Coordinates of C-alpha atoms in Angstrom, one line a residue:
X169 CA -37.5 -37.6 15.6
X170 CA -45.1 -48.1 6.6
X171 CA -47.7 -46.7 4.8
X172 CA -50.4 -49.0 4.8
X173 CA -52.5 -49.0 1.4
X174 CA -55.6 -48.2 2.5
X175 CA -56.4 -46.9 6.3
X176 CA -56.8 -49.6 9.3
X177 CA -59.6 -48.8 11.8
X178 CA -58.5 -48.6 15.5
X179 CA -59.3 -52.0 16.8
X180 CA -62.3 -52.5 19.2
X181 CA -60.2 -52.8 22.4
X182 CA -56.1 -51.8 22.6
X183 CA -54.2 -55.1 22.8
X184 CA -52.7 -56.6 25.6
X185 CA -48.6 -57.0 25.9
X186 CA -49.0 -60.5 24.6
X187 CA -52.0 -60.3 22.2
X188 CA -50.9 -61.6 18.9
X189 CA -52.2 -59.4 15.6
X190 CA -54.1 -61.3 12.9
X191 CA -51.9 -62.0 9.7
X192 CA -53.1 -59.4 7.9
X193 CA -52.3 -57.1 10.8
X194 CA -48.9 -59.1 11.4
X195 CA -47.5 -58.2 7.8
X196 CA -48.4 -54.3 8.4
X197 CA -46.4 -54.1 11.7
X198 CA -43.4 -56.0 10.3
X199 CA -43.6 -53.5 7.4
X200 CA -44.1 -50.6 9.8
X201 CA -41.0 -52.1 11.7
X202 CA -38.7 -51.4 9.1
X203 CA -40.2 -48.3 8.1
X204 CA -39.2 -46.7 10.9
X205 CA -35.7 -48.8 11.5
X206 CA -34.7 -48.3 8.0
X207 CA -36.5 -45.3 6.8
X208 CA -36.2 -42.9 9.6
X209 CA -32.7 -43.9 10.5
X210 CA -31.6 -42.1 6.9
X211 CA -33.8 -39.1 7.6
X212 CA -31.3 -37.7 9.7
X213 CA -28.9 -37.9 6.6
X214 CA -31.6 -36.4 4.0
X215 CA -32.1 -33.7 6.8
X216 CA -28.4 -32.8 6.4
X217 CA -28.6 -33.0 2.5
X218 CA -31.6 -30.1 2.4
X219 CA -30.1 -28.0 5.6
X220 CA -26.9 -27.7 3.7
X221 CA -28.0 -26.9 0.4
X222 CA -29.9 -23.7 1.3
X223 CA -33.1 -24.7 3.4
X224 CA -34.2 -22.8 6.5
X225 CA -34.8 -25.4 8.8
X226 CA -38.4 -24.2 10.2
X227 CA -39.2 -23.5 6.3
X228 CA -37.8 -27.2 5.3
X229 CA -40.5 -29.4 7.9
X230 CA -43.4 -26.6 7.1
X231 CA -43.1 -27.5 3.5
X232 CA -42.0 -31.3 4.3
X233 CA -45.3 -31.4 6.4
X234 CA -47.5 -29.6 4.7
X235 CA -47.2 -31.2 1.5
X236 CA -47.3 -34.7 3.0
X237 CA -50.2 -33.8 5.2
X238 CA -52.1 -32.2 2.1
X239 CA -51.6 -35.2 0.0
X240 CA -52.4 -37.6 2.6
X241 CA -56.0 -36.0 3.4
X242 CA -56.4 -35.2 -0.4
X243 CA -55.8 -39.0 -0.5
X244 CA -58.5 -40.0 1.9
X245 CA -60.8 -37.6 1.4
X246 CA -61.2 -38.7 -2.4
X247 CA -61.3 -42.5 -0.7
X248 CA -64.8 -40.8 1.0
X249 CA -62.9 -40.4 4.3
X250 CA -64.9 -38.3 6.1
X251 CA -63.2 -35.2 7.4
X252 CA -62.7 -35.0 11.0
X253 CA -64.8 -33.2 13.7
X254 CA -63.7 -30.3 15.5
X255 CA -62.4 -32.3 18.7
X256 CA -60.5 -34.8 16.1
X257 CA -58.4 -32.0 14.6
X258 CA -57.6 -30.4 18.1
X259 CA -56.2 -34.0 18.9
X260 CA -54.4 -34.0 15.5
X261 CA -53.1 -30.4 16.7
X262 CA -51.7 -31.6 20.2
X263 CA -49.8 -34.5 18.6
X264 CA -48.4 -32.4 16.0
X265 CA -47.0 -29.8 18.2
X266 CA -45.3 -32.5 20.7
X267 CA -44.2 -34.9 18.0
X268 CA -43.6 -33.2 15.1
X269 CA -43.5 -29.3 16.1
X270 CA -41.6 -29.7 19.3
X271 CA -39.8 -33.4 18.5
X272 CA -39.0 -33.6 15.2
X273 CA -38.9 -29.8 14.7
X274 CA -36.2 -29.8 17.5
X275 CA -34.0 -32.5 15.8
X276 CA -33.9 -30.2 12.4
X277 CA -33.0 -27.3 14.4
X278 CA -30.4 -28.6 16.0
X279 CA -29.0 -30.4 13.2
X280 CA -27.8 -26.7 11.8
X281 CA -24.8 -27.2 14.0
X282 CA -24.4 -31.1 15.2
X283 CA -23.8 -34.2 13.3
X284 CA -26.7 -36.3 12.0
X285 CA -25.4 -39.5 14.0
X286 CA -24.8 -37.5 16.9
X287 CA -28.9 -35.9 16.9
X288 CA -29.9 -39.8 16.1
X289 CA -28.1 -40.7 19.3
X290 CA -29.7 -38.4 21.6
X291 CA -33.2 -39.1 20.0
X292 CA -32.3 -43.0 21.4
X293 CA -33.5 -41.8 24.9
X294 CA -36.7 -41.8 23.5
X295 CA -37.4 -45.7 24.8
X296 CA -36.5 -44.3 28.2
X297 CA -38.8 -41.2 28.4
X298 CA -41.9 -43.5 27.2
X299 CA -41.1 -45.7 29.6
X300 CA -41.0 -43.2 32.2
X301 CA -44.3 -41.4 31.3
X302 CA -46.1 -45.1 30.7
X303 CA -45.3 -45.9 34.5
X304 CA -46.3 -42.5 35.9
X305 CA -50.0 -43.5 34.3
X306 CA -49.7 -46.8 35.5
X307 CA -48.2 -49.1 33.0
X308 CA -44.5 -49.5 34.0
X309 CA -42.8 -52.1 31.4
X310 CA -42.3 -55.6 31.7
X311 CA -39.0 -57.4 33.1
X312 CA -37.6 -58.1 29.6
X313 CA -38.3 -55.1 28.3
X314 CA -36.3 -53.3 31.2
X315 CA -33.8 -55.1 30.5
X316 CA -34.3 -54.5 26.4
X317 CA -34.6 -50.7 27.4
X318 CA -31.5 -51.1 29.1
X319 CA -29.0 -52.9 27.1
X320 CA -30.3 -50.4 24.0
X321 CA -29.3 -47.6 25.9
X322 CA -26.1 -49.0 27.1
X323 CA -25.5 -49.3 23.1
X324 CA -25.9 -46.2 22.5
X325 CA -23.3 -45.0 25.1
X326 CA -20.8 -47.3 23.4
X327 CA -21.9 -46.0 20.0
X328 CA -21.1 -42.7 20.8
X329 CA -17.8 -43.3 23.0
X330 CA -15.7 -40.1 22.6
X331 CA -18.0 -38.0 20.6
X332 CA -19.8 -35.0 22.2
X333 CA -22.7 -32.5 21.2
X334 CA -20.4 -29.8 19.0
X335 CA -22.4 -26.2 18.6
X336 CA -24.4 -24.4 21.4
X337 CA -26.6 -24.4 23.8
X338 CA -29.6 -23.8 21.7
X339 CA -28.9 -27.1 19.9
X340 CA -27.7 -28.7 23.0
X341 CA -31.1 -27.7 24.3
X342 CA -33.5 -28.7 20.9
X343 CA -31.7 -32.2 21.5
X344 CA -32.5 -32.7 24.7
X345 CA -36.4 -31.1 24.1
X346 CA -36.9 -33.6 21.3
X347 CA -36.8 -36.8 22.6
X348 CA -38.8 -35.9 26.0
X349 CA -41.8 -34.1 23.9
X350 CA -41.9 -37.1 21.1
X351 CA -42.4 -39.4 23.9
X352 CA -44.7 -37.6 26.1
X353 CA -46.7 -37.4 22.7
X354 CA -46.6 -40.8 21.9
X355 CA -47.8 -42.1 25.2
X356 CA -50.6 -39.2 25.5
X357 CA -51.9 -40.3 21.7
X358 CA -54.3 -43.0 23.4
X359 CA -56.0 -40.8 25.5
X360 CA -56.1 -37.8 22.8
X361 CA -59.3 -38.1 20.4
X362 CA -57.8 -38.4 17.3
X363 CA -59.2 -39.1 13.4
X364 CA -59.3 -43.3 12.3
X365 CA -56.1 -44.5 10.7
X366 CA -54.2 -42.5 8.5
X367 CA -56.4 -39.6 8.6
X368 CA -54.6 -39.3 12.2
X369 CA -51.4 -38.8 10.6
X370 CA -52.7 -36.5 7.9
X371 CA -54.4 -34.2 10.7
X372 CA -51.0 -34.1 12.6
X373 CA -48.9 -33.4 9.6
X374 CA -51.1 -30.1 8.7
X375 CA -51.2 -29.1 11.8
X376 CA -47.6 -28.8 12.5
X377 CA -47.2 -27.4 8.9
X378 CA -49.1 -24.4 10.3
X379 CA -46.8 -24.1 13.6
X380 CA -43.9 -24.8 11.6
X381 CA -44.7 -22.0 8.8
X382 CA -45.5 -19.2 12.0
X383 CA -42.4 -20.1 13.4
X384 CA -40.7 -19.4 10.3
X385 CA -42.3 -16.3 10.1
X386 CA -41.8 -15.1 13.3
X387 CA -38.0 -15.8 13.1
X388 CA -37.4 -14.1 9.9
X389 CA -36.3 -17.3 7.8
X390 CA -36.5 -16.6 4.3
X391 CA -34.7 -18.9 1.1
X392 CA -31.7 -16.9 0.1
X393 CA -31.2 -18.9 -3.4
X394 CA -32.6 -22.1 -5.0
X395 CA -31.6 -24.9 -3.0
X396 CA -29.3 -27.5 -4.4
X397 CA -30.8 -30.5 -6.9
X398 CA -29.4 -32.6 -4.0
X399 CA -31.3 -30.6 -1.4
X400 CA -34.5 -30.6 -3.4
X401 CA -34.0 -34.5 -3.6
X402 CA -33.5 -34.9 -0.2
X403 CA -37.4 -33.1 0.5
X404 CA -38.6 -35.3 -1.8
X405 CA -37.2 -38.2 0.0
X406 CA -38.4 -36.8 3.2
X407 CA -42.1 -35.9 2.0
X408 CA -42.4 -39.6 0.4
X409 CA -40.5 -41.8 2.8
X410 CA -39.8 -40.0 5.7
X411 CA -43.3 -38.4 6.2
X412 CA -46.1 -40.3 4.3
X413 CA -44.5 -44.3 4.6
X414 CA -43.0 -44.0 8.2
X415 CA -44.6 -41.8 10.1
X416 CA -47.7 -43.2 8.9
X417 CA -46.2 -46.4 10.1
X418 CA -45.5 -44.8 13.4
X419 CA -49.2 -43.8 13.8
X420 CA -50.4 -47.5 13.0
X421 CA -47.7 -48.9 15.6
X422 CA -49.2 -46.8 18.5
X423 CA -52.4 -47.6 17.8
X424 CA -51.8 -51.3 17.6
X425 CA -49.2 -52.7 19.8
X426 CA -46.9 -51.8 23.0
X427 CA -45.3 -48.0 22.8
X428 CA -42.1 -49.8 23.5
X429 CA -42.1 -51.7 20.6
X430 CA -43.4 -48.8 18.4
X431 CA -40.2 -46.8 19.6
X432 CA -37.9 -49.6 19.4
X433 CA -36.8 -47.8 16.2
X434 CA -34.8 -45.2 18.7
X435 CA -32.2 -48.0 19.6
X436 CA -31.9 -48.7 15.7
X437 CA -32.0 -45.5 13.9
X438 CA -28.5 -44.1 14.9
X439 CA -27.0 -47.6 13.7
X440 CA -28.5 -47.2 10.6
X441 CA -27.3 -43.6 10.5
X442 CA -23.7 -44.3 11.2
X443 CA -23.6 -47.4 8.4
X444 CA -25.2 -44.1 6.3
X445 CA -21.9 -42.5 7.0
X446 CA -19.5 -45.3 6.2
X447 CA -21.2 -45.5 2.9
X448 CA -21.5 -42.2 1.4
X449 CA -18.9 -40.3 3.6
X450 CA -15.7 -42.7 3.8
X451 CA -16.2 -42.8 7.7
X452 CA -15.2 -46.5 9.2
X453 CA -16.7 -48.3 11.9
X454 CA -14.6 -49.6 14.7
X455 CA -14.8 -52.9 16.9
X456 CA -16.4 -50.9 19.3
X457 CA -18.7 -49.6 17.3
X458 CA -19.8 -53.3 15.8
X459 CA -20.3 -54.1 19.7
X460 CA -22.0 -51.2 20.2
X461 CA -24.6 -52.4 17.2
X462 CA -25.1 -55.6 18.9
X463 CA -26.0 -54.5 22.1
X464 CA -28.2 -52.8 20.4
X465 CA -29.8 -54.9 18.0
X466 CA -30.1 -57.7 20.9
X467 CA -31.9 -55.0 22.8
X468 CA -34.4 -54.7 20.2
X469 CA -34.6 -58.7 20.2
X470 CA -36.0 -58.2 23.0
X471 CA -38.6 -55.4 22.7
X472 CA -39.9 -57.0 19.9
X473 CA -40.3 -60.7 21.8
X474 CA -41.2 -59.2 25.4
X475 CA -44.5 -60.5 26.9
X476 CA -44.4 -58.2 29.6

């Protein structure tokens, strides 16, 4: 589909399944964590906030990214980050087109014409294609976390029991494009050069700014009216939270511990998105549904604790 304060340099070596992080390092993954289990999982709400109250969707993550990425490398640069070479930015370009262009872009799209819980349900096969693309260059997941990616995806079944992708086949197909290109991305990252720390994130972020913008363009999307004060709010929340704390996080989780723990966040989002609903749109959770959550958060128990 986490902000540390200042920017972490990529360790010397990557960490093994069971290495243990530093304390210093410990406290910026657990704060990462919930980034992206908290913070992401109401995106796909805020995303339905600024889609309904008059953005284009191509025009709402070109400005979302944009101004995060600008503010971000303004940020840095002022820190006397140096500004990254040639084969850094075309790294920063790759990444942004499969994660953000192609994966998150896809999820926006398609959230013109299906439900925000039902998008942050088909995002939750995101674990699966990770694990998939990690074994086919040679780093096929543990026994626990088999069993972790499993049980999470059994959740999510059972989460979603009865409910079905409602629109057409463009946003049936922007569904199923986004979770395959965000995890493709996310396990080509460590072979990609890429800028140190958060200046990663800030290339990425432009980058796809710039896609997102000539897509807009070339489709013809234009704001009819001011959007709503709601819809404004809900960029703001996106630029702040959504873009500059988590998916910063995201970037630091890659680069410093297992990609299935870093995407563990897939099995958690939609649970977060449906407690979204019961609060702020009278929906009501079933039993199944609380079963459903369990399986899920147990399968996330053991992404966190695997050892390979």
């Amino acid at each position: 589909m986490s902000s540390p304060s200042s920017p972490m340099p990529p360790p010397a070596a990557q960490p093994t399944a069971g290495a243990t992080l530093p304390d210093p390092r410990r406290a910026q993954l657990i704060f990462s964590l919930f980034a992206l289990y908290v913070i992401w999982g109401s995106t796909y709400l805020a995303i339905h906030f600024a889609l309904e109250g008059g953005f284009p969707p191509l025009v709402l993550a070109g400005v979302r990214y944009g101004l995060a990425g600008a503010v971000l490398y303004a940020f840095l640069r002022l820190r006397g980050h140096a500004n990254p070479s040639a084969r850094q930015w075309l790294g920063g370009a790759v990444l942004g087109l499969l994660l953000l262009t192609l994966g998150n872009g896809s999820v926006v799209v398609a959230q013109q014409w299906v439900p925000s819980g039902v998008a942050a349900l088909v995002v939750g096969s995101v674990p699966l294609w990770a694990a998939l693309f990690s074994g086919l260059l040679g780093q096929w997941p543990g026994r626990a976390e088999r069993w972790g990616l499993a049980i999470g995806f059994c959740g999510l079944i059972v989460l979603n029991l009865g409910s079905d992708l409602r629109g057409n086949s463009w946003a049936t197909f922007a569904l199923l494009l986004a979770p395959v290109s965000w995890a493709f991305g996310s396990v080509w990252s460590r072979r990609l050069p890429q800028a140190p720390g958060l200046m990663s994130s800030a290339t990425q972020m432009l980058c796809a700014s710039v896609l997102f913008f000539l897509g807009s363009m070339v489709k013809g999307e234009h704001l009819a009216a001011l959007p709503t004060p709601r819809a404004l709010l809900a960029l703001g929340y996106l630029i702040t939270f959504g873009s500059l704390v988590a998916f910063s996080a995201y970037g630091f989780l890659l680069r410093n511990t297992r990609p299935s723990l870093a995407m563990s966040y897939a099995y958690v989002n939609p649970v977060v998105a449906v407690l979204l609903g019961v609060a702020l749109a009278g929906e009501s959770m079933s039993p199944t549904g609380m079963v459903a959550m369990g399986a899920i958060l147990g399968s996330v128990v053991l992404l966190t604790r695997a050892r390979g």
